[in-house]
Short mmCIF file of C-alpha atoms in Angstrom, two decimals:
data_model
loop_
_atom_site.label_atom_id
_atom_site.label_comp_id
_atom_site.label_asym_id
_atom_site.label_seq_id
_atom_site.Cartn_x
_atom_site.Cartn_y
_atom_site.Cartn_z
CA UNK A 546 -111.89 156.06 -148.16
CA UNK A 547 -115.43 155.06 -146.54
CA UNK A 548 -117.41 157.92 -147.11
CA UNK A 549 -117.87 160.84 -149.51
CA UNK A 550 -119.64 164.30 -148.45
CA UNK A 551 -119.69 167.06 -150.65
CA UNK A 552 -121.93 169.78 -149.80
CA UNK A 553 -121.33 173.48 -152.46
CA UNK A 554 -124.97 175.16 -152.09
CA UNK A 555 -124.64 177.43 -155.31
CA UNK A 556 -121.41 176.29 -156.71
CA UNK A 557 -120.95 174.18 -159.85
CA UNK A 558 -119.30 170.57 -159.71
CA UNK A 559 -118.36 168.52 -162.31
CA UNK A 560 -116.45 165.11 -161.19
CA UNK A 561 -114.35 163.69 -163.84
CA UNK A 562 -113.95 160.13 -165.81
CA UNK A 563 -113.37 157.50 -162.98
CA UNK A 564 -112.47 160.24 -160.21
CA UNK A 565 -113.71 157.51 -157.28
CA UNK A 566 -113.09 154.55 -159.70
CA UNK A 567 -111.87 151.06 -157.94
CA UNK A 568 -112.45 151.96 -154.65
CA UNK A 569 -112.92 148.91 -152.76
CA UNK A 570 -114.33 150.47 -148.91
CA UNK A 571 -116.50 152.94 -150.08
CA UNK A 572 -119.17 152.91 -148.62
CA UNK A 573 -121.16 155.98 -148.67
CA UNK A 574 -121.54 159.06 -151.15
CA UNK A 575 -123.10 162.42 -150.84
CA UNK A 576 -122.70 165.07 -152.80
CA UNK A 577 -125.14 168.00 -152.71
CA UNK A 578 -125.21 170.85 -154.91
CA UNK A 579 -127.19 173.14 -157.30
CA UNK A 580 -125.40 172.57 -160.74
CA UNK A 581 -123.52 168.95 -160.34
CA UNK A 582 -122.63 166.84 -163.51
CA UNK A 583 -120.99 163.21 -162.34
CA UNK A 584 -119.68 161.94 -165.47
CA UNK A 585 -118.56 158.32 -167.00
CA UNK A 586 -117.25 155.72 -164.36
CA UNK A 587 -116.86 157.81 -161.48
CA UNK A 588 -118.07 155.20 -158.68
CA UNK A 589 -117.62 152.61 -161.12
CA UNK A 590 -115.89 148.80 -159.55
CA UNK A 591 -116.62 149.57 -156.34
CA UNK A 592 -118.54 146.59 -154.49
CA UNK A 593 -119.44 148.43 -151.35
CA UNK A 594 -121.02 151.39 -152.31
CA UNK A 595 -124.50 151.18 -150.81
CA UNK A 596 -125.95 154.47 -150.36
CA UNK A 597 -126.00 157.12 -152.56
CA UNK A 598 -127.27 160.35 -152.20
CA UNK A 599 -127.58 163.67 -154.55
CA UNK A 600 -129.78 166.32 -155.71
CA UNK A 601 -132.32 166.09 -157.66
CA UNK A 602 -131.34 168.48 -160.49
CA UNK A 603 -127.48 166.36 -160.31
CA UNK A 604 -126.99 164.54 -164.23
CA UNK A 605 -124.72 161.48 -164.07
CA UNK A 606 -124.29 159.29 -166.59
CA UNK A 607 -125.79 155.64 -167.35
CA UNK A 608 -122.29 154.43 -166.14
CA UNK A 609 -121.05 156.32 -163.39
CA UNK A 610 -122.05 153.05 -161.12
CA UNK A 611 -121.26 150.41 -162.94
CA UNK A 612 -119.86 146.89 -161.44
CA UNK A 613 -121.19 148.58 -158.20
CA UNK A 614 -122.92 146.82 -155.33
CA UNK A 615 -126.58 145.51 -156.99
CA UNK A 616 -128.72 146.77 -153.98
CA UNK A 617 -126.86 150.11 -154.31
CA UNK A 618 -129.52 152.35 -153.65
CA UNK A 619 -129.39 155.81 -155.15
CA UNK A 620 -131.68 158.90 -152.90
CA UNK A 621 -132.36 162.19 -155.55
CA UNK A 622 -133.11 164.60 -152.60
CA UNK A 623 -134.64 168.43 -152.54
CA UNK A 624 -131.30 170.64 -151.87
CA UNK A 625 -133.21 172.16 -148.80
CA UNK A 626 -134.03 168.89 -147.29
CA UNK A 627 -130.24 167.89 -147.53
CA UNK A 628 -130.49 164.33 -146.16
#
């Protein structure tokens, strides 16, 4: 798994303790919605992760990336501008 793209619009998300957790060639996330919660350790251990991008209003926790790549850049975007 390289890449993660979630896209709801209205729908709610909430992504579980350590759902992604350990996942050595990931890459890539995106997950776009208008009520997302990403909770404890979801991306956590995973070295490659470099890009991540959600929407503004998304809540994650303090530790959903830890041990993750340190120039992991996380992107908070405007749902309508989508990228």
């Amino acid at each position: 798994l390289k890449t993660i793209d979630i896209s709801l619009g209205n729908e709610r998300l909430l992504i579980m303790d350590e759902a992604f957790a350990d996942c050595q060639n990931l890459e890539s996330v995106k997950i776009l919605g208008k009520d997302v919660f990403i909770s404890s350790k979801v991306f956590a251990n995973c070295p490659n992760l470099k890009l991540v991008t959600i929407s503004k209003n998304t809540l994650y926790m303090s530790n959903t990336f830890e041990n993750c790549n340190e120039n992991l850049e996380i992107k908070s975007v405007d749902l309508e501008e989508g990228v």
